[in-house]
Coordinates of C-alpha atoms and ligand atoms in Angstrom, one line a residue:
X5 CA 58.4 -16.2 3.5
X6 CA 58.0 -12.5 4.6
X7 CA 54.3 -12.3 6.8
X8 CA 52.8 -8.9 6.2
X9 CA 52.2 -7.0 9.4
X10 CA 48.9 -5.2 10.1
X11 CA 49.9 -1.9 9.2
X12 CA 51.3 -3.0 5.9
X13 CA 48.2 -4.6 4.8
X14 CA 46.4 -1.1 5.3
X15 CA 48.9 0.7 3.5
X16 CA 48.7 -2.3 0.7
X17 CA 44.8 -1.4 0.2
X18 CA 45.4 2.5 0.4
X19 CA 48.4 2.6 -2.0
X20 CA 46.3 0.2 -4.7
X21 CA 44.1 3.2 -4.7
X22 CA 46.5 5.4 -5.7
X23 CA 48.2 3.0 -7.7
X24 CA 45.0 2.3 -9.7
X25 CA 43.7 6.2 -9.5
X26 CA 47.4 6.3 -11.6
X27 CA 46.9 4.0 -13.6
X28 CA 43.1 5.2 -14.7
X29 CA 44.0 8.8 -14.9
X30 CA 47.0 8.0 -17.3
X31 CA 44.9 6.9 -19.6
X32 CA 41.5 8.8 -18.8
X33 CA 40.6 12.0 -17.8
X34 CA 38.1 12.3 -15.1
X35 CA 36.3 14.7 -12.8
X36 CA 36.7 14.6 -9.1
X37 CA 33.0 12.9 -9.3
X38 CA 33.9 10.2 -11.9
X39 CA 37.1 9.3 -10.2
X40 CA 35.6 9.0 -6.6
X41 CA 32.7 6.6 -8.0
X42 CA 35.4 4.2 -8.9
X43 CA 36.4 3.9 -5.4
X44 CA 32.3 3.9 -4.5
X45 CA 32.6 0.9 -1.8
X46 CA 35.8 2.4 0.0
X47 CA 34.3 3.5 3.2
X48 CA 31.1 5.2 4.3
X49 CA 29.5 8.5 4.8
X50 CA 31.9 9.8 1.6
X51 CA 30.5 11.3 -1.0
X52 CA 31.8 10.5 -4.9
X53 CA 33.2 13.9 -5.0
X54 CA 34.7 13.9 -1.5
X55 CA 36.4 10.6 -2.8
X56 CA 37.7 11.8 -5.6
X57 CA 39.1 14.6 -4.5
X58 CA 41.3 13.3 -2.0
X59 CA 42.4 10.7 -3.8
X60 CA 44.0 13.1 -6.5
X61 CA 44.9 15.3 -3.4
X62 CA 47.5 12.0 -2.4
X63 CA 48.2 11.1 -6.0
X64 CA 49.8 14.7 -6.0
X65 CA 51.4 14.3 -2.6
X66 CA 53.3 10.8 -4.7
X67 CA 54.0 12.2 -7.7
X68 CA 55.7 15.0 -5.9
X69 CA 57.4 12.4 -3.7
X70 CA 58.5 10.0 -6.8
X71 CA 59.5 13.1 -9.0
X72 CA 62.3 14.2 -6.0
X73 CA 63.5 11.0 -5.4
X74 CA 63.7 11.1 -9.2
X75 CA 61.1 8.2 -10.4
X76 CA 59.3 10.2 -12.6
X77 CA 59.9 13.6 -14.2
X78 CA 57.6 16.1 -15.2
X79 CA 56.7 15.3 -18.2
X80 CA 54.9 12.0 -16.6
X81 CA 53.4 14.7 -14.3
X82 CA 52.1 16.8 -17.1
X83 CA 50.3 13.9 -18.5
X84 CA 48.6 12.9 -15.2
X85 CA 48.2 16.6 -14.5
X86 CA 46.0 17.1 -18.1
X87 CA 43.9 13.9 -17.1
X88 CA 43.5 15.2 -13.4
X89 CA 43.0 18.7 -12.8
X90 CA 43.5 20.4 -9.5
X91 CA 45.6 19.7 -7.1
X92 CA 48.2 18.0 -9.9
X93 CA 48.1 20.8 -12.4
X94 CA 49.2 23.4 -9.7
X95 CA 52.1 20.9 -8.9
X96 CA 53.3 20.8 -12.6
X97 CA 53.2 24.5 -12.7
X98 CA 54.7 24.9 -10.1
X99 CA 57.7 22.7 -10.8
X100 CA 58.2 23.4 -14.2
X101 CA 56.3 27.3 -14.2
X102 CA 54.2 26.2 -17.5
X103 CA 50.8 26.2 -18.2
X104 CA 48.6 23.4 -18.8
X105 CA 45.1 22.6 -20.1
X106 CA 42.6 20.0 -18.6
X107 CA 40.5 17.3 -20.2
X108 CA 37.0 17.0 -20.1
X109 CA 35.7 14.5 -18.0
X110 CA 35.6 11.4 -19.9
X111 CA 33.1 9.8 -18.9
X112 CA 30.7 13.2 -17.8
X113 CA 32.7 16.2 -20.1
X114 CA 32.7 17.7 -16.4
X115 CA 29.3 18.6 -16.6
X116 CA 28.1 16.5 -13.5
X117 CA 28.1 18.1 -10.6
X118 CA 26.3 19.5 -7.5
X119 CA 24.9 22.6 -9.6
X120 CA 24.0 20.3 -12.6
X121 CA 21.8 18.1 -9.7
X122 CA 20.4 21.2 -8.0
X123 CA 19.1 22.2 -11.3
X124 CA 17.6 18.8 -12.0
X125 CA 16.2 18.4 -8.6
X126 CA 14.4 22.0 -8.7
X127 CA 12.8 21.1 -12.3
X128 CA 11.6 17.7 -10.7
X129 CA 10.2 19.8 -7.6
X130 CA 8.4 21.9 -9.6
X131 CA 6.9 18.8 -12.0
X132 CA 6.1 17.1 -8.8
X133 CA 4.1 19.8 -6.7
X134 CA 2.7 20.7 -9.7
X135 CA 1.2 17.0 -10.1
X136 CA 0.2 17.4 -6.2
X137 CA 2.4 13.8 -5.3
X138 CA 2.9 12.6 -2.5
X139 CA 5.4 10.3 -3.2
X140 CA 7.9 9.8 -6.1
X141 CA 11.0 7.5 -7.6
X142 CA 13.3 9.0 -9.6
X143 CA 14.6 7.0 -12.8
X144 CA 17.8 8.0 -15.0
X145 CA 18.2 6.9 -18.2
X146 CA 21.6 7.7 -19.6
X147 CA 22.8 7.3 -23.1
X148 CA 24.3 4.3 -24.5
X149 CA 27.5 5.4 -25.1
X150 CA 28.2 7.2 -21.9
X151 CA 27.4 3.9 -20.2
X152 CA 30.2 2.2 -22.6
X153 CA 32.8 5.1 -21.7
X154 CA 32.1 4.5 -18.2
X155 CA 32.5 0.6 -18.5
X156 CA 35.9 1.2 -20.0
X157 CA 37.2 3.1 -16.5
X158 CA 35.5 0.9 -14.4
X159 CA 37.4 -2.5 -16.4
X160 CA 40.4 -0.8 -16.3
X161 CA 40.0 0.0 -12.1
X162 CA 38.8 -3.7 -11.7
X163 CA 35.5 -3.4 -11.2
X164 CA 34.8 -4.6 -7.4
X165 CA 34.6 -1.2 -5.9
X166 CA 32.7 1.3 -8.5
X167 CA 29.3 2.4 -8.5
X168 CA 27.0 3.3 -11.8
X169 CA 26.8 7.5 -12.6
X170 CA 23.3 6.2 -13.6
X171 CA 23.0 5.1 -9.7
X172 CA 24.5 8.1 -8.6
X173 CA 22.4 10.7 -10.4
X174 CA 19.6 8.2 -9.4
X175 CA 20.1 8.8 -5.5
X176 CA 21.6 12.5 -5.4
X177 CA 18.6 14.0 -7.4
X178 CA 16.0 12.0 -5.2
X179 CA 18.1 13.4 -2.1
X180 CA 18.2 16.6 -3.3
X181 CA 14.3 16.6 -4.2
X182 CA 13.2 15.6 -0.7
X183 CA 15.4 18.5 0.4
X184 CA 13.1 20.9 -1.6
X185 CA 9.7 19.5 -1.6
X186 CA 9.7 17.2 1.9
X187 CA 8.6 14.5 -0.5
X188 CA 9.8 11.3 0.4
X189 CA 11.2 8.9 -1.5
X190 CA 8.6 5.6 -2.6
X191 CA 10.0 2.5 -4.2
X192 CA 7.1 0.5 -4.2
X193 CA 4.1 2.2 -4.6
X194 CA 5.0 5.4 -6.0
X195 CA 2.6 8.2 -6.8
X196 CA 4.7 9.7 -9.4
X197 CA 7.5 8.3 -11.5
X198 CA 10.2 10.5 -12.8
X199 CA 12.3 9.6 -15.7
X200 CA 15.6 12.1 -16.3
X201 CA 16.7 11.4 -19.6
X202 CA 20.4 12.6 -19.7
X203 CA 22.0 12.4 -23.5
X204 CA 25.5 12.2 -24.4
X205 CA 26.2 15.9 -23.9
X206 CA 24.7 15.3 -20.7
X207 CA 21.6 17.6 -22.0
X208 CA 18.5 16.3 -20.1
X209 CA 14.6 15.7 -20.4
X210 CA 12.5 15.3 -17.6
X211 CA 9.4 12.9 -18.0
X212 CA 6.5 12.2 -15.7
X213 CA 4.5 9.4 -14.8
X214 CA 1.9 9.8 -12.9
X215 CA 0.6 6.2 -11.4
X216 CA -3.0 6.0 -11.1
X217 CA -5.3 5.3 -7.2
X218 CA -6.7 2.3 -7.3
X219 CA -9.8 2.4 -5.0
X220 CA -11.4 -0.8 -3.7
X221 CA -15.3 -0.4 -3.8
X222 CA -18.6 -2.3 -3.6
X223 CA -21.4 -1.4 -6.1
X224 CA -25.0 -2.2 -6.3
X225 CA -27.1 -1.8 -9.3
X226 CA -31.0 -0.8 -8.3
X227 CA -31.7 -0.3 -12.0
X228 CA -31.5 -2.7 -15.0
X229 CA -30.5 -2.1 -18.3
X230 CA -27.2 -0.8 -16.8
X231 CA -23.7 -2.4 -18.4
X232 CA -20.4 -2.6 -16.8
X233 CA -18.7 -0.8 -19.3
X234 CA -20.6 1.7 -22.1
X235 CA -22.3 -0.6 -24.8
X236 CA -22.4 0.7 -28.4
X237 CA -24.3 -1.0 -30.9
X238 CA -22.4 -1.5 -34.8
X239 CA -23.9 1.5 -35.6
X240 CA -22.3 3.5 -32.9
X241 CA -25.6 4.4 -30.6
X242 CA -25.6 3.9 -27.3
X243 CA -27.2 0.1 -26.3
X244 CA -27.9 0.9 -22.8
X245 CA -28.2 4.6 -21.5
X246 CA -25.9 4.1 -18.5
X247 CA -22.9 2.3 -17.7
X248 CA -21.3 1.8 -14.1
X249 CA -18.0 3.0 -15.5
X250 CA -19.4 6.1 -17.1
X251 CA -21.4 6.9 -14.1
X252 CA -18.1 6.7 -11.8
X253 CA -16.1 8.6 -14.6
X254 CA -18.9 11.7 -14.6
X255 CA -19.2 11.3 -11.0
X256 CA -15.9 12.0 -9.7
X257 CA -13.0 12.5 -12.7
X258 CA -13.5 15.9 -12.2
X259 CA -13.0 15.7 -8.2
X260 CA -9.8 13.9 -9.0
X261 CA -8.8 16.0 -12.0
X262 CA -8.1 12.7 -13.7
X263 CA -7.6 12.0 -17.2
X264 CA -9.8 8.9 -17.4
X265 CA -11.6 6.7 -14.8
X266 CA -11.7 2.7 -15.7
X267 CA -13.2 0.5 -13.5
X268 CA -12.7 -3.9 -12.8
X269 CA -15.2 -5.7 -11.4
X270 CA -15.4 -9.4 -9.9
X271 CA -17.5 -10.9 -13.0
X272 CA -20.9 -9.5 -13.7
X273 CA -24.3 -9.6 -13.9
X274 CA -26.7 -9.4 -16.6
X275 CA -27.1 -6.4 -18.1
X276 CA -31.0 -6.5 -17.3
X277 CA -30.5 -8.0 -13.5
X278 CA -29.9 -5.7 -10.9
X279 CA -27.3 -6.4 -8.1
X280 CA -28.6 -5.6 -4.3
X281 CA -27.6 -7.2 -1.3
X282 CA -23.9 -7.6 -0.4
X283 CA -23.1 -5.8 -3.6
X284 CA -20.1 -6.7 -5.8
X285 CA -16.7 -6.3 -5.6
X286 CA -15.0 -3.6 -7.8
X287 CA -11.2 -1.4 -8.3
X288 CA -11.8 1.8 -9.8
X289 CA -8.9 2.7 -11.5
X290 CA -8.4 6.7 -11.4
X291 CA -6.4 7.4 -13.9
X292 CA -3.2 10.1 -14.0
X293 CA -4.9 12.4 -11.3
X294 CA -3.9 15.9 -10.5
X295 CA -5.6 15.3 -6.9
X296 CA -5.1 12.2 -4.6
X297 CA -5.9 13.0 -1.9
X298 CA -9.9 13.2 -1.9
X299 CA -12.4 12.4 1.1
X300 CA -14.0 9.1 1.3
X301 CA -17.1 10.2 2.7
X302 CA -17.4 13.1 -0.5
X303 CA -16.5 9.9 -2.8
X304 CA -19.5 7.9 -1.4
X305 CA -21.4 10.6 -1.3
X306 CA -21.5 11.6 -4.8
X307 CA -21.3 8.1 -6.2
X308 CA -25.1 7.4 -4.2
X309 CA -27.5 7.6 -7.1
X310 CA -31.2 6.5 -7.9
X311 CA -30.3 3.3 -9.8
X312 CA -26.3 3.2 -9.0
X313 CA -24.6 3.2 -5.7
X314 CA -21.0 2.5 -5.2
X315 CA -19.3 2.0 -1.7
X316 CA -15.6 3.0 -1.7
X317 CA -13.9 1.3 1.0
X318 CA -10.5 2.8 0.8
X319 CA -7.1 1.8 -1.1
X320 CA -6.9 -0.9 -3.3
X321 CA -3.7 -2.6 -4.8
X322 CA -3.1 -4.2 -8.7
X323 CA -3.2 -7.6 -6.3
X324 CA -6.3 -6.9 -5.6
X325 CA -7.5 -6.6 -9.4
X326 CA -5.9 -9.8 -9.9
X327 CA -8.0 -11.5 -6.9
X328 CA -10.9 -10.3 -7.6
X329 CA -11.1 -11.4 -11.0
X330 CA -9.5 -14.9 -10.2
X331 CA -11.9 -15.2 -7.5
X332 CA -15.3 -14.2 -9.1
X333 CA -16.3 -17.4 -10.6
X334 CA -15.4 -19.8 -7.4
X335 CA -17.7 -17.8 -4.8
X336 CA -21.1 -18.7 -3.9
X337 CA -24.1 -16.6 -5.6
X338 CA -27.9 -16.1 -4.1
X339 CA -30.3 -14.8 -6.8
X340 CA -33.9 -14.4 -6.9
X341 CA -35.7 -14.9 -10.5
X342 CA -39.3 -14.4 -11.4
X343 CA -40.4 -16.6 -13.3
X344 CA -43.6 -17.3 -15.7
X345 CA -45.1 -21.0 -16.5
X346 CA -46.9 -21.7 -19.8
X347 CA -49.2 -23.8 -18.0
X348 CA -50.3 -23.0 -14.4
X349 CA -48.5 -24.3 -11.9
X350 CA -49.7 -26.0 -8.4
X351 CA -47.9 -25.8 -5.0
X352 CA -47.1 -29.4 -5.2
X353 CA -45.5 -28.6 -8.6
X354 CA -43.1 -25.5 -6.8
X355 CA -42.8 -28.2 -4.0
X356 CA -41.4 -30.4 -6.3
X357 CA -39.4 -27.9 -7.4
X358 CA -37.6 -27.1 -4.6
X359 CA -37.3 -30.7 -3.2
X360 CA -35.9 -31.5 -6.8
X361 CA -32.9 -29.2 -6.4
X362 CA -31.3 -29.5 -3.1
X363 CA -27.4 -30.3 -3.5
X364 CA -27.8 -30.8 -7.1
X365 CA -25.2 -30.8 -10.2
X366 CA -26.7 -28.8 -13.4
X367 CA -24.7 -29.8 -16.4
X368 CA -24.3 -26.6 -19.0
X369 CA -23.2 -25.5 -22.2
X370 CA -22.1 -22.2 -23.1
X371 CA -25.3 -20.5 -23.0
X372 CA -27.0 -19.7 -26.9
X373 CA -27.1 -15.6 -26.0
X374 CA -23.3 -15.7 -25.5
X375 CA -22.2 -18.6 -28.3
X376 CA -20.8 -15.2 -30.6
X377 CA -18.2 -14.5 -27.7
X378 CA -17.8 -17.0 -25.9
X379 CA -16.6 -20.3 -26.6
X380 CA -19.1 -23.3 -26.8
X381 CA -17.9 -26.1 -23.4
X382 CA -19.7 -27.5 -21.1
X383 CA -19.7 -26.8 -17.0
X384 CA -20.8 -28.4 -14.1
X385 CA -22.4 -26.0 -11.4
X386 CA -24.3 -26.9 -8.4
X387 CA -27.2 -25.5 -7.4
X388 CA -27.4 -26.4 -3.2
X389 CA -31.2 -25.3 -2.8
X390 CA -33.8 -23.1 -4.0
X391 CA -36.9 -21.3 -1.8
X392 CA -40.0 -20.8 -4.1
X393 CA -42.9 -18.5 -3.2
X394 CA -45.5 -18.4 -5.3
X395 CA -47.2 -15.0 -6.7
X396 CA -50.0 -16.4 -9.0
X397 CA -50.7 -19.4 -10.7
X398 CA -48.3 -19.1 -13.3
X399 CA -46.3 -16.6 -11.6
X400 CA -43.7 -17.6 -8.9
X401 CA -40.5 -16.4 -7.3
X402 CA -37.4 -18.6 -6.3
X403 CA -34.3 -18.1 -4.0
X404 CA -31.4 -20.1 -6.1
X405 CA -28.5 -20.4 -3.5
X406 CA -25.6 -22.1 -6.5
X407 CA -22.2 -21.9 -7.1
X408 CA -21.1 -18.8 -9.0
X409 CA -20.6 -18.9 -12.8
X410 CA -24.0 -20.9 -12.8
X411 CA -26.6 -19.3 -15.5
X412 CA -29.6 -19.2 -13.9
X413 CA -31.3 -17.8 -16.9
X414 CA -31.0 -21.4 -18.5
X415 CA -31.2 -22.8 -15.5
X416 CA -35.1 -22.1 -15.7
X417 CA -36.0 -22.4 -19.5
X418 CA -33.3 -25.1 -20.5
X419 CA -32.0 -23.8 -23.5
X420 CA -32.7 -25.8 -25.7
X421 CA -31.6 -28.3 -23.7
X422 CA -28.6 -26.9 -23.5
X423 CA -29.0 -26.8 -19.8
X424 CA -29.9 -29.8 -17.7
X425 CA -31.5 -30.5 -15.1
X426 CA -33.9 -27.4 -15.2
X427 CA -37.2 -25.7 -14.0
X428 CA -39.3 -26.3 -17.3
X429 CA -37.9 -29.9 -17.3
X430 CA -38.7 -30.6 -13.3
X431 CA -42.2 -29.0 -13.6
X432 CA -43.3 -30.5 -17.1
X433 CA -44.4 -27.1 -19.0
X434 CA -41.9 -24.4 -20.3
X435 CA -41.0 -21.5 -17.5
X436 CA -39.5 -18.2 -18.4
X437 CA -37.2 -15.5 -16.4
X438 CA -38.9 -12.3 -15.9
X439 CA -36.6 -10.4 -13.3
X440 CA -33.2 -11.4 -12.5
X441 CA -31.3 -10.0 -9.2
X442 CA -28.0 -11.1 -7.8
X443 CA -28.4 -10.8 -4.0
X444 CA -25.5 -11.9 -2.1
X445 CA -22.0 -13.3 -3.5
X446 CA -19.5 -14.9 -1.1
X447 CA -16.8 -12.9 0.6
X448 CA -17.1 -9.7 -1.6
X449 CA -13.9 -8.4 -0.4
X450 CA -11.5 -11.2 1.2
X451 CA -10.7 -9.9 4.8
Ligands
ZN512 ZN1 32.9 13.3 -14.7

């Protein structure tokens, strides 16, 4: 048995290379580029092209070894030189004082290279800063059959060491585009996406993305009659004259030179009950802006209105969207509710009242009003107490501290029954909502 020493293990891995640089470029005829991604994983701070070129710069220095101890002749030469390039197609004309053409690249037709990035990168710097981003990720998406030709080289080399064009293009362009526009790189959270479509004649489109701000925000409503989102009636007129959305949207799309501005709240209240107090939670979605960067104290400034006000707080994620909207139904809701009694109604009565309801479950179905959209089940909500004051004698106000998700429309005129217990039940004639208001819900935005 014959131990390898040190040394010979080196050489082993360094003459593979050249052995398999051979065997590819025997075959295939690649660009410096091409060739050195093959060898991507052997050693560091290389580029592709640095790679490649010296790896055909020792192939020469073997061919011209084996072709004077007479391994090969020149016609093997000629075939490796064709596939190669520079430096082997100077040392076939130089031993046999002929001429000889080169391939194109097989797997890039030669047409990748530090120019052909340069050029990519300056159209990108010029999409981005006109797009005023901060922060960009660069996507390639390179045609089908270009990623087959490359698969063939890379099986043939063996796979283990090779990196993707695809990945290369990928990092270069980015590189090259922070060089020009001090831009950094983002791969999370990315104000711009860029995707460079590169076709088989490695003719390329540039597309943009631009990623929308997502701004967490409180609002209140000191109006009623206002919707979440713009309500049209089946005859296209407007059901309510403002929405919360369309008030945001004309407020400050402009200021963001955004195409559209959508908002997502944490539930919501009826149209007709205002929201004071803690305010609820809300993303506004601004969507592909031309601006980003926008002051908050302008934003909160503009968005305080007579009957709308909305708090911007600062960034918001697409978690938060989810959280909110999972969380809206399982935090705790104070609302106040006029209310008007058929019959009059004593102190004793509102006493009752208030004693009644302390820790108590209310059993609901899917409220009449909503049966058309929503599906008809039935809930259990708790109402843990309620603080009435009384106005006249068949006018009175209550405090309804319940779990959220409760209706507290039914939960004073019954609904038929629909709801149980409930105020007409408890005081023995039938009570009616006048005013709705939502004044405090749990945790508006989870610290
Ligand atoms: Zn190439």
């Amino acid at each position: 048995m014959i131990m390898e020493t040190p040394q010979q293990n080196r050489c082993g891995e360094h003459c593979s290379i050249i052995e398999t640089a051979a065997k590819i470029l025997s075959e295939y005829p690649l660009c410096d580029r091409c060739l050195g991604r093959v060898f991507a994983k052997k050693g560091i701070e290389l580029s592709n092209e640095e790679r490649g070129r010296a790896i055909k710069t020792l192939l020469a220095m073997k061919l011209y070894a084996d072709y004077t101890s007479e391994i090969i002749d020149a016609e093997y030469i000629g075939k490796i030189a064709s596939n190669t390039g520079d430096p082997v197609t100077r040392l076939y004309r130089k031993i046999t004082d002929r001429e000889i053409s080169v391939n194109p690249c097989y797997i890039c037709l030669h047409r990748v290279s530090s120019d052909y990035i340069d050029e990519i990168a300056r159209r990108v710097a010029v999409k981005l800063s006109e797009l005023n981003a901060s922060s960009f990720i660069i996507g390639v998406k390179l045609d089908s059959e270009v990623v087959k030709k490359e698969l063939d080289v890379h099986v043939l080399a063996g796979l283990e060491s090779s990196e993707s064009l695809k990945n290369e293009l990928k990092r270069e362009i980015g590189k090259r585009v922070t060089q020009l526009t001090n831009i950094p790189p983002d791969f999370d959270k990315p104000d711009v996406v860029v995707i460079v479509d590169v076709n088989k004649d490695f003719d390329y489109s540039i597309q943009t993305q631009v990623n929308p701000i997502l701004l967490k925000a409180i609002y209140f409503k000191r109006g009623r009659r206002i919707s979440h989102v713009p309500w049209f009636t089946s005859n296209g007129s407007r059901k309510y004259p403002e929405s919360i959305q369309d008030f945001i949207r004309d407020s400050i799309a402009r200021l963001f030179d955004a195409r559209d501005i959508k908002i997502h709240a944490a539930g919501r209240e009826d149209v007709d009950a205002r929201m004071l107090g803690s305010g609820r939670p809300l993303v506004i979605e601004v969507k592909e802006p031309g601006f980003r960067n926008v002051d908050l104290d302008l934003l909160n400034y503009i968005l305080d209105d007579q009957f709308i006000k909305v708090s911007v707080i600062g960034a918001a994620t697409r978690r938060d969207i989810e959280s909110i909207k999972e969380g809206s139904r399982k935090r705790r809701k104070i609302y106040r509710v006029a209310v008007l009694t058929e019959k009059p109604v004593s102190e004793g009565d509102l006493e009752k009242l208030s004693s009644f309801f302390k820790e108590r479950s209310v059993k609901q179905r899917t409220p009449t009003r909503i049966l058309r959209r929503k599906k008809d089940r039935e809930r259990i909500k708790r109402v843990y107490r309620i603080e009435v004051i009384s106005i006249s004698s068949r006018v009175f106000e209550a405090l309804i501290y319940c779990d959220g998700g409760l209706y507290v429309k039914e939960l004073v005129h019954c609904d038929n029954g629909r709801t149980t217990p409930c105020f007409s039940e408890i005081l023995g004639t039938p009570a009616y909502p006048l005013e709705l208001d939502v004044l405090y819900i749990e945790k508006t935005w989870d610290k």
